[in-house]
Structures are given as C-alpha cells and as structure tokens.
mmCIF file of C-alpha atoms in Angstrom:
data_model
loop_
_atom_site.group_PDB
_atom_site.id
_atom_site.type_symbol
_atom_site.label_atom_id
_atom_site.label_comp_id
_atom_site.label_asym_id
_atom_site.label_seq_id
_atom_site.Cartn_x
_atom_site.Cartn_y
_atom_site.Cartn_z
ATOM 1 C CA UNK A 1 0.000 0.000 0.000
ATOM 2 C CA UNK A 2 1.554 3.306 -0.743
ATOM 3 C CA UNK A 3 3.073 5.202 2.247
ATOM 4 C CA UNK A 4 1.527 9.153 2.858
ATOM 5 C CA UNK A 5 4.757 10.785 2.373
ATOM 6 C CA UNK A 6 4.733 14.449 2.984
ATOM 7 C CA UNK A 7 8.311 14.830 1.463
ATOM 8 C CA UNK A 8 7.028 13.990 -1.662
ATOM 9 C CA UNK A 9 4.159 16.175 -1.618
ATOM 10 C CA UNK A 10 6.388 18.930 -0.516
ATOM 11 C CA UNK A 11 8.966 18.150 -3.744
ATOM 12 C CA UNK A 12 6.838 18.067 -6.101
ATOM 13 C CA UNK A 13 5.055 21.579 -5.582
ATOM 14 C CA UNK A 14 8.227 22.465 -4.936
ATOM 15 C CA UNK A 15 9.193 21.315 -8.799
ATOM 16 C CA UNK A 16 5.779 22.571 -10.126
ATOM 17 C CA UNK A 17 6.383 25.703 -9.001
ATOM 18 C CA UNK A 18 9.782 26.026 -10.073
ATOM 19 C CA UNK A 19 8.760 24.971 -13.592
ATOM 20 C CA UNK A 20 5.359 26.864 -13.308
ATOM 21 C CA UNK A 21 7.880 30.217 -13.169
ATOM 22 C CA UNK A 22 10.780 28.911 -15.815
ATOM 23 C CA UNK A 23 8.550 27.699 -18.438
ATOM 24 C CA UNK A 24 4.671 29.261 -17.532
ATOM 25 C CA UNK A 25 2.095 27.366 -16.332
ATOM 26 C CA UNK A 26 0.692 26.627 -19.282
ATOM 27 C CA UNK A 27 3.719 25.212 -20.600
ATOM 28 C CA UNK A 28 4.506 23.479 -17.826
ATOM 29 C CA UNK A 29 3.163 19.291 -17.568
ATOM 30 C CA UNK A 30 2.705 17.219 -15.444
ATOM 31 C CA UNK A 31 5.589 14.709 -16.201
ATOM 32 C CA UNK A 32 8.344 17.514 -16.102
ATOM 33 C CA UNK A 33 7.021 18.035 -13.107
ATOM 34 C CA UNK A 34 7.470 14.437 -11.709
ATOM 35 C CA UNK A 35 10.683 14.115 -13.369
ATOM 36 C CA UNK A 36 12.316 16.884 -11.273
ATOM 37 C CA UNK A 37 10.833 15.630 -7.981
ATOM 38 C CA UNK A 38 12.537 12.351 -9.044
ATOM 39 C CA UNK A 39 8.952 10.579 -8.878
ATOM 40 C CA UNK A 40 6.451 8.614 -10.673
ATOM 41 C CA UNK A 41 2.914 9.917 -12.134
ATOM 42 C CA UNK A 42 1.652 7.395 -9.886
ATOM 43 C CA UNK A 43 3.361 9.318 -6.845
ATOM 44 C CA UNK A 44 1.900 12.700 -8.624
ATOM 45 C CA UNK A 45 -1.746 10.849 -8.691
ATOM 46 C CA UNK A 46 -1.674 9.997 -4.867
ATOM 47 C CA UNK A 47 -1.403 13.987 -4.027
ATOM 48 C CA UNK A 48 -2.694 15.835 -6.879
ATOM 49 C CA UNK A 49 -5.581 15.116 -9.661
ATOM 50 C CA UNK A 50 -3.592 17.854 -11.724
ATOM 51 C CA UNK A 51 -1.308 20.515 -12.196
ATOM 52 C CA UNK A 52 -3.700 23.127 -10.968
ATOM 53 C CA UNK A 53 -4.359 20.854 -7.985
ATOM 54 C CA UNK A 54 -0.828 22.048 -6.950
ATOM 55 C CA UNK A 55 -1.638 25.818 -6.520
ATOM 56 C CA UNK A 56 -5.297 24.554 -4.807
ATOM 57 C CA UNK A 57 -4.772 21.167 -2.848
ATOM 58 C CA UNK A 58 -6.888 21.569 0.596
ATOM 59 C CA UNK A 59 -8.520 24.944 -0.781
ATOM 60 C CA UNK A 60 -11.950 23.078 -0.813
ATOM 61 C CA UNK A 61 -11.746 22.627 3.198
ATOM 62 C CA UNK A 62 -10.949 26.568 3.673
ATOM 63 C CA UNK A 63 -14.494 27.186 3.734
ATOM 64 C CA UNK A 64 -15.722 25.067 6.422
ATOM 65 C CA UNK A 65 -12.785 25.361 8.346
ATOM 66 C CA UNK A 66 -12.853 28.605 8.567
ATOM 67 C CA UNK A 67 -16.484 29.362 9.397
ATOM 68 C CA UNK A 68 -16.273 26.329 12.075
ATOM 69 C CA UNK A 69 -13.483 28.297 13.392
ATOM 70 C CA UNK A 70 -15.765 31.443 13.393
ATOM 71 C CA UNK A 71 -18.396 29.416 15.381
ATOM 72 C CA UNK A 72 -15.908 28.295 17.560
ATOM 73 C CA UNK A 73 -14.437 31.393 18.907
ATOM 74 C CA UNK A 74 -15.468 32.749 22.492
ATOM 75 C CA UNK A 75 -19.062 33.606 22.836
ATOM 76 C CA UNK A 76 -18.277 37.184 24.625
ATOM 77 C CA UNK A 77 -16.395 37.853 21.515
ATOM 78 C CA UNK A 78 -18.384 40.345 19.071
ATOM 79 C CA UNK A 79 -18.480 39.394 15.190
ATOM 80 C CA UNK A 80 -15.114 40.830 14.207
ATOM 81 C CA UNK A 81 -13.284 39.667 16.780
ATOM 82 C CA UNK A 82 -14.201 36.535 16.081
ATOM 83 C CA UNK A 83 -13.425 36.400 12.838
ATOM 84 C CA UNK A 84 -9.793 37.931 13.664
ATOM 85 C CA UNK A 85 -9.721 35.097 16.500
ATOM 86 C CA UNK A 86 -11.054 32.383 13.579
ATOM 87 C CA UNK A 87 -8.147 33.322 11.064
ATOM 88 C CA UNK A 88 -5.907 33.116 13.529
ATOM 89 C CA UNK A 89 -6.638 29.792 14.227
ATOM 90 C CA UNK A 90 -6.629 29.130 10.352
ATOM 91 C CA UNK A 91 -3.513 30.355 9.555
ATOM 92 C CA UNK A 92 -1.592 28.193 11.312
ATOM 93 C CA UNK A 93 -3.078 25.736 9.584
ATOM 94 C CA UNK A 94 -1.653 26.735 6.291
ATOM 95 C CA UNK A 95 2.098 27.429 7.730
ATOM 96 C CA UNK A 96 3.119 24.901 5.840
ATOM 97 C CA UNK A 97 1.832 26.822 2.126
ATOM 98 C CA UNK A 98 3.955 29.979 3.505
ATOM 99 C CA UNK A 99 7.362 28.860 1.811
ATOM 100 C CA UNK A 100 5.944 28.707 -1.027
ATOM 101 C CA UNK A 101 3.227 31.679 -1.255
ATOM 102 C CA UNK A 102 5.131 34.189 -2.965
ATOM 103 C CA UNK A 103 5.980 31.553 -5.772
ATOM 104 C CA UNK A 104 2.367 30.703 -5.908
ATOM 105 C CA UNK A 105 0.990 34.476 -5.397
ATOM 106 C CA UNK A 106 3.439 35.101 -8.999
ATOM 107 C CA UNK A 107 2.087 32.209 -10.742
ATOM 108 C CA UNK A 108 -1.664 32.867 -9.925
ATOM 109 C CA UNK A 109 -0.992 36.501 -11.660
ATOM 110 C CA UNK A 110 0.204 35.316 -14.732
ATOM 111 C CA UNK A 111 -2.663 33.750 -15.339
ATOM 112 C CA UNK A 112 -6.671 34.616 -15.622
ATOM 113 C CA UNK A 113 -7.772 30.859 -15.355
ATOM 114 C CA UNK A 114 -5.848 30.525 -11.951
ATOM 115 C CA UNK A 115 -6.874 34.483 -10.718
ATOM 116 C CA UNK A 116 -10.616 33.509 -11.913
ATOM 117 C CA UNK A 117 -9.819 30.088 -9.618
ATOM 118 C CA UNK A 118 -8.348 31.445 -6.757
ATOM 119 C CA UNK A 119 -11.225 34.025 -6.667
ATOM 120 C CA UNK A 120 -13.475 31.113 -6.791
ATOM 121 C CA UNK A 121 -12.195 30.012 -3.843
ATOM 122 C CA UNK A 122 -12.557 33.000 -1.514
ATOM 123 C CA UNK A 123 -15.922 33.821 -2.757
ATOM 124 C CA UNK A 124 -16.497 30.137 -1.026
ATOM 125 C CA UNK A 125 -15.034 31.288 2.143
ATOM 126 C CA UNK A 126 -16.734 34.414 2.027
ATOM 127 C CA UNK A 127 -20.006 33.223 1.767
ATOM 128 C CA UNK A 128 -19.105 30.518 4.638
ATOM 129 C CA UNK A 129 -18.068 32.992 6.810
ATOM 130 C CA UNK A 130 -20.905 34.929 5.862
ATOM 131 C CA UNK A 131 -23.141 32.240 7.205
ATOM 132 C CA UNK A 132 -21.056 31.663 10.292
ATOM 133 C CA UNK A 133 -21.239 35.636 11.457
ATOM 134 C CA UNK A 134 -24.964 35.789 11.532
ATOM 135 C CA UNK A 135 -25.029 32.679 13.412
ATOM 136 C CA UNK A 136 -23.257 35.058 15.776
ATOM 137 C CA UNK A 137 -26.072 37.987 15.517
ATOM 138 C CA UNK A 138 -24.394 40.087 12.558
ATOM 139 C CA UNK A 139 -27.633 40.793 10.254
ATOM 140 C CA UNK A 140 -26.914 39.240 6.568
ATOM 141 C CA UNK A 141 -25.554 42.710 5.288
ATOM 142 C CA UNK A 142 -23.418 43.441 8.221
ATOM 143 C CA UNK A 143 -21.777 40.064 8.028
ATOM 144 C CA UNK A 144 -21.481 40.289 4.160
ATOM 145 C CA UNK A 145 -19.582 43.672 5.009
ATOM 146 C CA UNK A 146 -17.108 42.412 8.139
ATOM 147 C CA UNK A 147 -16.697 38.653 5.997
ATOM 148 C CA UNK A 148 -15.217 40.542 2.767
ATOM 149 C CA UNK A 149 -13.103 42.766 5.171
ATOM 150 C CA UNK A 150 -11.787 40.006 7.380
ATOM 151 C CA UNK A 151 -10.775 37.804 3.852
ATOM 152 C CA UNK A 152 -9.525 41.108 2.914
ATOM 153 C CA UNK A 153 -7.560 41.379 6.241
ATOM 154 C CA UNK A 154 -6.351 37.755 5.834
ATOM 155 C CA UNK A 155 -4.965 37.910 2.999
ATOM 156 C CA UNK A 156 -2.815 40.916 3.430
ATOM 157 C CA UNK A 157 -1.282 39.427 6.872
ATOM 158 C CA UNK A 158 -0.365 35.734 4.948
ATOM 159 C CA UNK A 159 1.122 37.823 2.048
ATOM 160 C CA UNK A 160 3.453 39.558 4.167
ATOM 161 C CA UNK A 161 3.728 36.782 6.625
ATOM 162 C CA UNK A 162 4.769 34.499 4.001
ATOM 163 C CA UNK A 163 7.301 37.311 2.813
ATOM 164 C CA UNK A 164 8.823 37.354 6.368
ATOM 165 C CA UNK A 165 7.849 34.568 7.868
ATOM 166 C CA UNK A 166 11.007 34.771 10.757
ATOM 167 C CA UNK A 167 10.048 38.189 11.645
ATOM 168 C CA UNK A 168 6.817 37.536 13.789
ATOM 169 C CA UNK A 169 4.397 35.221 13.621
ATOM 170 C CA UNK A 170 0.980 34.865 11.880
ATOM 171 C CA UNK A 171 -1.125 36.185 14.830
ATOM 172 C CA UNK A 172 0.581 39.331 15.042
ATOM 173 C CA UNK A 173 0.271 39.892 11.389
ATOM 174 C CA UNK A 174 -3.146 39.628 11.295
ATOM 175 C CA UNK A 175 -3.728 42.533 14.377
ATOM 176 C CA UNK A 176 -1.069 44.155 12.792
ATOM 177 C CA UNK A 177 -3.123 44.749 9.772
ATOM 178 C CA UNK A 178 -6.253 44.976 11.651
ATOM 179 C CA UNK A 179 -4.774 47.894 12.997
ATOM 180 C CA UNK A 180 -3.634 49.731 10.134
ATOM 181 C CA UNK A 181 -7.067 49.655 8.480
ATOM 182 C CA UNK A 182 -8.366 50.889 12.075
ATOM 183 C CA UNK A 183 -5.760 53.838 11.125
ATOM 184 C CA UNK A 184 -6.823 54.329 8.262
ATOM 185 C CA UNK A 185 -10.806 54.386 8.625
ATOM 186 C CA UNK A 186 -9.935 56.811 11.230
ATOM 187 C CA UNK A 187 -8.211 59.233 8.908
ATOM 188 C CA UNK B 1 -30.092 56.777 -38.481
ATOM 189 C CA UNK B 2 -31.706 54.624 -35.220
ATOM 190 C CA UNK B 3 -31.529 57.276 -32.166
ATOM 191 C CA UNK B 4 -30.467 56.722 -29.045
ATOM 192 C CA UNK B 5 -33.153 56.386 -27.123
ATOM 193 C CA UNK B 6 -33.075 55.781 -23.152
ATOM 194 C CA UNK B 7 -36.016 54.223 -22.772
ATOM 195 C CA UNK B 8 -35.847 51.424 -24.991
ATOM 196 C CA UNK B 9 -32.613 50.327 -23.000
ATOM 197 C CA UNK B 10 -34.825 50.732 -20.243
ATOM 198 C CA UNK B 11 -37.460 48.998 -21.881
ATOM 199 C CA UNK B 12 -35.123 45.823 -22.515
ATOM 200 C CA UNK B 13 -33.426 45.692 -19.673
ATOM 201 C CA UNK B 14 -36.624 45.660 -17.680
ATOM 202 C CA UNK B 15 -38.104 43.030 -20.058
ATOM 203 C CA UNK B 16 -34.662 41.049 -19.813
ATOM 204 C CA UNK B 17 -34.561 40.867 -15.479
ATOM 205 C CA UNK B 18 -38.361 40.223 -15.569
ATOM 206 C CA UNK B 19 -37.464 37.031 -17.574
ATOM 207 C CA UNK B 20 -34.566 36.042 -16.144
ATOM 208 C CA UNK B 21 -36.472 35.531 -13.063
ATOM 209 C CA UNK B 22 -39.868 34.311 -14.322
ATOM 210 C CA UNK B 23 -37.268 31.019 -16.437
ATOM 211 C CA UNK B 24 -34.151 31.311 -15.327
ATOM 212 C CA UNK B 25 -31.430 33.243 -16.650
ATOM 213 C CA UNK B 26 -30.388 30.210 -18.931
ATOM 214 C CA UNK B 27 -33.711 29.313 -20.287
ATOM 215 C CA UNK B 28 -34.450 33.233 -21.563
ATOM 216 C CA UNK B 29 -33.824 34.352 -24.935
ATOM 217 C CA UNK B 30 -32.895 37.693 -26.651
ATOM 218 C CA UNK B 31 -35.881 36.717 -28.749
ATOM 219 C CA UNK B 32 -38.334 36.656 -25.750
ATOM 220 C CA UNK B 33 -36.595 39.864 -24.041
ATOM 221 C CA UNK B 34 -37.500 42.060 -27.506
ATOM 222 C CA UNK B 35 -40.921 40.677 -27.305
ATOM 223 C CA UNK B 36 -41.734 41.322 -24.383
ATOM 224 C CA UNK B 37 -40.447 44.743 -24.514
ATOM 225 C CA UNK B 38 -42.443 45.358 -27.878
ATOM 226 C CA UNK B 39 -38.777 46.294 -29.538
ATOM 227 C CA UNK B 40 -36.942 44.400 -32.377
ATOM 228 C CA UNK B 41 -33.568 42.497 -32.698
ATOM 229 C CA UNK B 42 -31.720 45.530 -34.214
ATOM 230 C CA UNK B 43 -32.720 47.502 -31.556
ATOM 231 C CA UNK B 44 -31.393 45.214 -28.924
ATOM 232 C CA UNK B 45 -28.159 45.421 -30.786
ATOM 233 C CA UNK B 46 -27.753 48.515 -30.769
ATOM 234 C CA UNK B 47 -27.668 48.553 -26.664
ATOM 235 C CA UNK B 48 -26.572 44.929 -25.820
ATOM 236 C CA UNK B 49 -24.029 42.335 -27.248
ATOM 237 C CA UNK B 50 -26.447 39.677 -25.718
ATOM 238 C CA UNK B 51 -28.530 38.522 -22.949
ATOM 239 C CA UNK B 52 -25.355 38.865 -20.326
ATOM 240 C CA UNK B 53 -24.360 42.095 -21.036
ATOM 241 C CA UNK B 54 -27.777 43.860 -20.020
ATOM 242 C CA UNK B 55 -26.373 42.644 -16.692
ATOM 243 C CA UNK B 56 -22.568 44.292 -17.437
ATOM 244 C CA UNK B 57 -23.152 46.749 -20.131
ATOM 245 C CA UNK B 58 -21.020 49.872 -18.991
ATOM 246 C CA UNK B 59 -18.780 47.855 -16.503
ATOM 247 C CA UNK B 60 -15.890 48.174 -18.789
ATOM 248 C CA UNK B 61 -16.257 52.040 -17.595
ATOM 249 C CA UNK B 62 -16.172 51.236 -13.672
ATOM 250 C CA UNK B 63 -12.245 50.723 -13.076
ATOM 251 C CA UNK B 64 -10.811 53.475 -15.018
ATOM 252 C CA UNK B 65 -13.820 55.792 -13.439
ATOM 253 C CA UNK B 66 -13.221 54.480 -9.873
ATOM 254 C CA UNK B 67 -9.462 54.977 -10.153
ATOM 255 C CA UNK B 68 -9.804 58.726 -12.106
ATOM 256 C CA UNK B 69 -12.486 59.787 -9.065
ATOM 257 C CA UNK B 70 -9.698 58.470 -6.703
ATOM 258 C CA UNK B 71 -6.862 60.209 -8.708
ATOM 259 C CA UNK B 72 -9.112 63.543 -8.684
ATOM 260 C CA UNK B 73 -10.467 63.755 -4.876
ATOM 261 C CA UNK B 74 -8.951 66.773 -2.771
ATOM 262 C CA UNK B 75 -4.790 66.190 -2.645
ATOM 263 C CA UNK B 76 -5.470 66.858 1.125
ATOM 264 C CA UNK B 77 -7.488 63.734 2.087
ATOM 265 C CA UNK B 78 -5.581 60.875 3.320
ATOM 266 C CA UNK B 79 -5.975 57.203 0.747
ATOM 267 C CA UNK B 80 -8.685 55.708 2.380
ATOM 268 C CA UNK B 81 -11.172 59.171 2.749
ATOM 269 C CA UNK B 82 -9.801 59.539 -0.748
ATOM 270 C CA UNK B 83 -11.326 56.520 -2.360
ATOM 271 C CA UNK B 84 -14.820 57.089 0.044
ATOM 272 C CA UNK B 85 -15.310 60.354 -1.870
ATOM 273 C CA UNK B 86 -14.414 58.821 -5.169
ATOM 274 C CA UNK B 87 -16.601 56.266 -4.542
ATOM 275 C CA UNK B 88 -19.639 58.456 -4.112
ATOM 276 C CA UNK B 89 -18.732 60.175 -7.437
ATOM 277 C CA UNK B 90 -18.900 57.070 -8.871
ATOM 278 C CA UNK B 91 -22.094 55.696 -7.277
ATOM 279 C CA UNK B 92 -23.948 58.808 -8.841
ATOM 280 C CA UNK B 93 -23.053 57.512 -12.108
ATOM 281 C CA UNK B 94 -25.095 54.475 -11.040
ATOM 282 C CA UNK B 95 -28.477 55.665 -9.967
ATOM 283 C CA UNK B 96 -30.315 54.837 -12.898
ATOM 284 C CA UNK B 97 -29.031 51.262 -12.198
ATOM 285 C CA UNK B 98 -30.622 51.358 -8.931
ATOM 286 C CA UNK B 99 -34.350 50.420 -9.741
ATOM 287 C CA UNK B 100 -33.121 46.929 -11.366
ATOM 288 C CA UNK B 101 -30.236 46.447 -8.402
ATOM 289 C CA UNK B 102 -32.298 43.519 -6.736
ATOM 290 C CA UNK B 103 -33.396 42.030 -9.265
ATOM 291 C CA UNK B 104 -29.893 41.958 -10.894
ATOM 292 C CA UNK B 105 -28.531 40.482 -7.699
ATOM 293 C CA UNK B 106 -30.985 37.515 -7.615
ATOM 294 C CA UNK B 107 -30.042 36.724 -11.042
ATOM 295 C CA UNK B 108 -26.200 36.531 -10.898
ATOM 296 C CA UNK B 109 -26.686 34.840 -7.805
ATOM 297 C CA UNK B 110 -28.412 32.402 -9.310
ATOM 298 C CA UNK B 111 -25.751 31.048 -12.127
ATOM 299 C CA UNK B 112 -22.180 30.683 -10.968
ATOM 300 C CA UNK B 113 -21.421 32.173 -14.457
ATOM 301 C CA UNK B 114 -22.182 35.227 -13.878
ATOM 302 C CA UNK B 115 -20.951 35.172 -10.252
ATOM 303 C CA UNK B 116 -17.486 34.946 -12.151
ATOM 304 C CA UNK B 117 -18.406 37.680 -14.287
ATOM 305 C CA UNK B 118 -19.432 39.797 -11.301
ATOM 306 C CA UNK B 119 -15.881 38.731 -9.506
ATOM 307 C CA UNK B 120 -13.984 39.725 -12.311
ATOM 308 C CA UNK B 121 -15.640 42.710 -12.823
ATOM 309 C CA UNK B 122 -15.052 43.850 -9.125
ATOM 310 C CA UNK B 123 -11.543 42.107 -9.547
ATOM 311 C CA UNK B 124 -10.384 44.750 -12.592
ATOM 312 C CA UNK B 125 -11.585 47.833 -10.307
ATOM 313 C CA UNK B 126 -10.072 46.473 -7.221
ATOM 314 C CA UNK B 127 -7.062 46.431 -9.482
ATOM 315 C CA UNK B 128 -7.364 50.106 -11.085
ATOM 316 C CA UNK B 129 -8.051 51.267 -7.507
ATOM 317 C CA UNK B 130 -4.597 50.131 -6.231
ATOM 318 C CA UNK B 131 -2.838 51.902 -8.656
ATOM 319 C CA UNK B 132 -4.616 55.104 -8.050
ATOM 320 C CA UNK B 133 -4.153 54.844 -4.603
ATOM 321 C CA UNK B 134 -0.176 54.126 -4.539
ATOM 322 C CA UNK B 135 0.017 57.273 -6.476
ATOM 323 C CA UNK B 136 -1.473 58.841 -3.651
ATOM 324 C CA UNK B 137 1.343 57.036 -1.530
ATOM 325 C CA UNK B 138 -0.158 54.099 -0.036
ATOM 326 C CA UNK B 139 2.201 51.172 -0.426
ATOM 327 C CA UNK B 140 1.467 48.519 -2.347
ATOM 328 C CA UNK B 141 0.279 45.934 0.629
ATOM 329 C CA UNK B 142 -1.650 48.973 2.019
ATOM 330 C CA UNK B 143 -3.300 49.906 -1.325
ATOM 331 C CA UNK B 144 -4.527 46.486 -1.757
ATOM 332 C CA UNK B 145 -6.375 46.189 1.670
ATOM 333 C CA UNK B 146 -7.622 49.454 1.628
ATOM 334 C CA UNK B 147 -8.668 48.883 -1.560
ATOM 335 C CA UNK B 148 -10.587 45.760 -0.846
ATOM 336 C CA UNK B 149 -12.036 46.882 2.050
ATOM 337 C CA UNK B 150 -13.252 49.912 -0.122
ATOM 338 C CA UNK B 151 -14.884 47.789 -2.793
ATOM 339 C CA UNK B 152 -16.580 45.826 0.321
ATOM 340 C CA UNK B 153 -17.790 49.734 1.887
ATOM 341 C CA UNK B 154 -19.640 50.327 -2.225
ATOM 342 C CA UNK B 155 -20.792 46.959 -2.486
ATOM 343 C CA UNK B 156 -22.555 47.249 0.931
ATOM 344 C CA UNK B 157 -23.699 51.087 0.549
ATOM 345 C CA UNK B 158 -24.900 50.186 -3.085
ATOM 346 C CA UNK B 159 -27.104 47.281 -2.062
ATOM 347 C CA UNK B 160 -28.698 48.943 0.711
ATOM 348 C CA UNK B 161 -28.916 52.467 -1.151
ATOM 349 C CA UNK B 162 -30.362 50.193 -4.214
ATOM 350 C CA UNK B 163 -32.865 48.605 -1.501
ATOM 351 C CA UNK B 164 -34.148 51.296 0.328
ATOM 352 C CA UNK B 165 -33.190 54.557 -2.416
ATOM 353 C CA UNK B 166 -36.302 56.824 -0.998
ATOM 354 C CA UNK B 167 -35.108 56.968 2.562
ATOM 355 C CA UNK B 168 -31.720 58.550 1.968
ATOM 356 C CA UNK B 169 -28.767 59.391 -0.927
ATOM 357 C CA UNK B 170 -26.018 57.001 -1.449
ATOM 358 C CA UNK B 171 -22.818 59.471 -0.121
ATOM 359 C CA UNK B 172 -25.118 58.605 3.392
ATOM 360 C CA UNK B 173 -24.962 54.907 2.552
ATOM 361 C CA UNK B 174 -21.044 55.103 1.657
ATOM 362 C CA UNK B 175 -21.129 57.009 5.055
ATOM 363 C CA UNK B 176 -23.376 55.045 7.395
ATOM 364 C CA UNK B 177 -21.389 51.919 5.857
ATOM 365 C CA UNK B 178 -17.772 53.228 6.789
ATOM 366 C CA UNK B 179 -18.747 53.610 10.080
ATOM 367 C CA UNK B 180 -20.656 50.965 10.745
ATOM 368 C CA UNK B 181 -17.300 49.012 9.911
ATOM 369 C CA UNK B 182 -15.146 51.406 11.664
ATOM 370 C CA UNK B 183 -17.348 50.729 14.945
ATOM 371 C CA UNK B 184 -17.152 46.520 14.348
ATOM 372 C CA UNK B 185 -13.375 46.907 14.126
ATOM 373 C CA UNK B 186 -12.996 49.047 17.421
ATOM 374 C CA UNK B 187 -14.965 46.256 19.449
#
C-alpha cells in the first residue's frame, strides 16, 4: 500500500512551481514536473488530480474550516473579533503553504484561469463565513460587510507573513493589519 | 439613423430581469426579451451584445472611473477618505441602475457564471483602484487592503442604497457603511 509521504508532496510543488515560473504554467506538464521531484505519475496521482491541484490542494476545506473556526471562537467575543480570533486559528493551519506563497501568489498573476480560480475560492469562504457571522447575531448585510473585510484582512497578513515569515508570527500579522485599516478608517 | 433612445434600454433591460427571473437566466432568450419589450432584434443590438451584457453593459467604464475619481479627490485627504469620496462620485453615475439592483442580484446569484463575471468585474476595479491609490502614496500591501475593504464599503452602501433609495442618498450609505465598519473593528 503506498506510504503518505509528505516529502514527496512537498517536492513536487516544490518542482511545479519552479517549472510553473521557468517555463509558464501553461507550458509546464505534469511529467516535467514528476521528473524533477525524481517521482512517478503514480506518486503525482496519490497527491494531486492535476497541475492546478498544486496551486489549490486543501482549498476546498478553507471554507468550512474557517467558518467552524468562526463558530468556535469565544461567545463574549463580538463578530469581528471573532473572525480575527477564527483566522488566527486558520492560519496556522496553512504554515506549511507559507514557503511557497510568494511563488504561488506570482504564478496565480500570470494567469486569468488561476486568478478567476483562486477568486473562486474565496468567494467560497466568504459566503461561509458569511453564514457563520450571523449565526453570531451580525444581520446578513453586516456580516457580508465584516466577511469581505476580514478575507480582505487575511490575505494581506499571509502575504506579508509568508514574505517574512522569521520576523513575527501569523497572529501578530493579522492585528497588525487589523490595525492599520483601524488607522486608516480613522483618517 | 436609429436614435439613441433611453427608454428602450430601459425597456429591454426591464423586459430582460423580468425574464430572467420568471425562467431562469439560462432558459431566456434575446428573442423573448425584444418581445416582451415590444422592440426588435436591431434595436437590442444597438444597446446589448447579448442577454449577459444587459447585466454588465457599462462595466468596462467602472475601473478606469473608480481609479480617475480616486486620482481627482482633494490632494489633502488621506488614501482611504480619498477613495470614500471617489466612490460616491462614482455611485452617482449608477443611480439609474438602482431600480433593477435587486433584481440583478438575484439573477447573478443564481448562475455561478455570472458570479465569475461579477468577480472579475469587481476584480479589474479592485485592481485600477490600487494603482490610483499608490500614487497617492499608499504602499502597495496597504493599497490592496484598503482597496478591498473599499470595494466591500460600495458593495454594501450600493445594495442597501439600491434597496431602500427613498429613505436617503447614497454618499449617506457610503457614510453610514464606513462607520458601521469602523465601529465593528474598534470592538
């Protein structure tokens, strides 16, 4: 039976990402890919149903994490704070994409199939979160609001947690950025 | 020479929601929208490409508007205040979108085809706000939240302007939206 073997998950994104940015992503297959990681398809198969699946592996549980974290964050704890409280808790969870985010952030750009994908994918979290927050007592328009803002906030504090990853950690990021749009809405 | 005439855009646009919702935004035809709005083919054409763009027609216009009403608010007023007054410029432009807002919503919402439309859409101004607000001197990271958050503030203020018009004007709803978010984030 074949082994779970997060080494060669790890080397192959690490080879599809290095090709994705030498040769495009378009250009870019599926057995160059293997052939760097010095693996099989098969290997490939057992992580990944394609080459996209390499930039979006685990995206599909993002949703429901991420609103179950929402749910479970103290009850004293108004909507927003929750949600800062819920990302937290998320983030961590993807320490192990923050090597490789900038790589992925560059490929995503280059092209409008992946940038359609990955917005795909937030909208999902969005509306979960959406869900999640009125559970909490937001009304549907206020949590529609503080859900697009918290993604919003998210996604600035992994971008430049990923780019510095030894300078702090994820949690400070995140009220770090809280903060500065605090600033600035106060402006 | 066919003249422009308002009201038969008005005319098939109205005809085109009220079908979209009566079979489905997939089951209606061009054929049925210029029926029902007592208007021929050629005079469709002359407003709409087809059935999708009476939902889009004149987004093309909304990034390069939202980032020259940034670009051209007072040189005193901070990034964030900047793109709140820009955006109440822009929402003007809107109004006679306003009647239809709901109606537009339930459709899109209801085909994940034109969610992606709508995503991309608010994905290109997004994008043409960030520029226009690092050449007010927000960094990069900044302009990208801010800008977010911004599109979040419009979306909000539009649908509940769009919802309730009569009761106040939308620079209230940009307003009344801003804070509401600068109160959640102080909690």
């Amino acid at each position: 039976m074949p082994r779970w073997d997060p080494e060669a998950k790890e080397r192959l994104r690490a080879a599809a990402l290095e090709l994705f940015a030498e040769h495009g992503y378009e250009n870019a297959t599926v057995t160059q890919i293997t052939e760097r990681a010095g693996l099989t398809r098969r290997t490939f198969s057992r992580y990944f149903t394609d080459k996209r699946d390499v930039l979006f592996a685990g995206s599909e549980q993002l949703p429901a994490a991420m609103a179950d974290a929402v749910r479970r964050a103290d009850p004293v704890l108004p909507p927003f704070p929750a949600l800062l409280a819920a990302m937290i808790d998320v983030g961590e969870l993807l320490a192990d994409m923050a090597p490789h985010a900038a790589q992925r952030r560059a490929v995503i750009a280059s092209s409008p199939e992946l940038q359609e994908r990955e917005r795909t994918k937030l909208a999902a979290v969005t509306e979960a979160v959406v869900e999640a927050l009125q559970e909490r007592g937001a009304t549907e328009s206020s949590a529609k609001l503080l859900a697009q803002v918290g993604i919003a906030v998210f996604q600035t504090a992994f971008e430049r947690w990923s780019d510095q990853p030894k300078d702090t950690d994820f949690a400070a990021r995140v009220r770090e950025a809280a903060a500065e749009l605090t600033a600035n809405l106060a402006t």
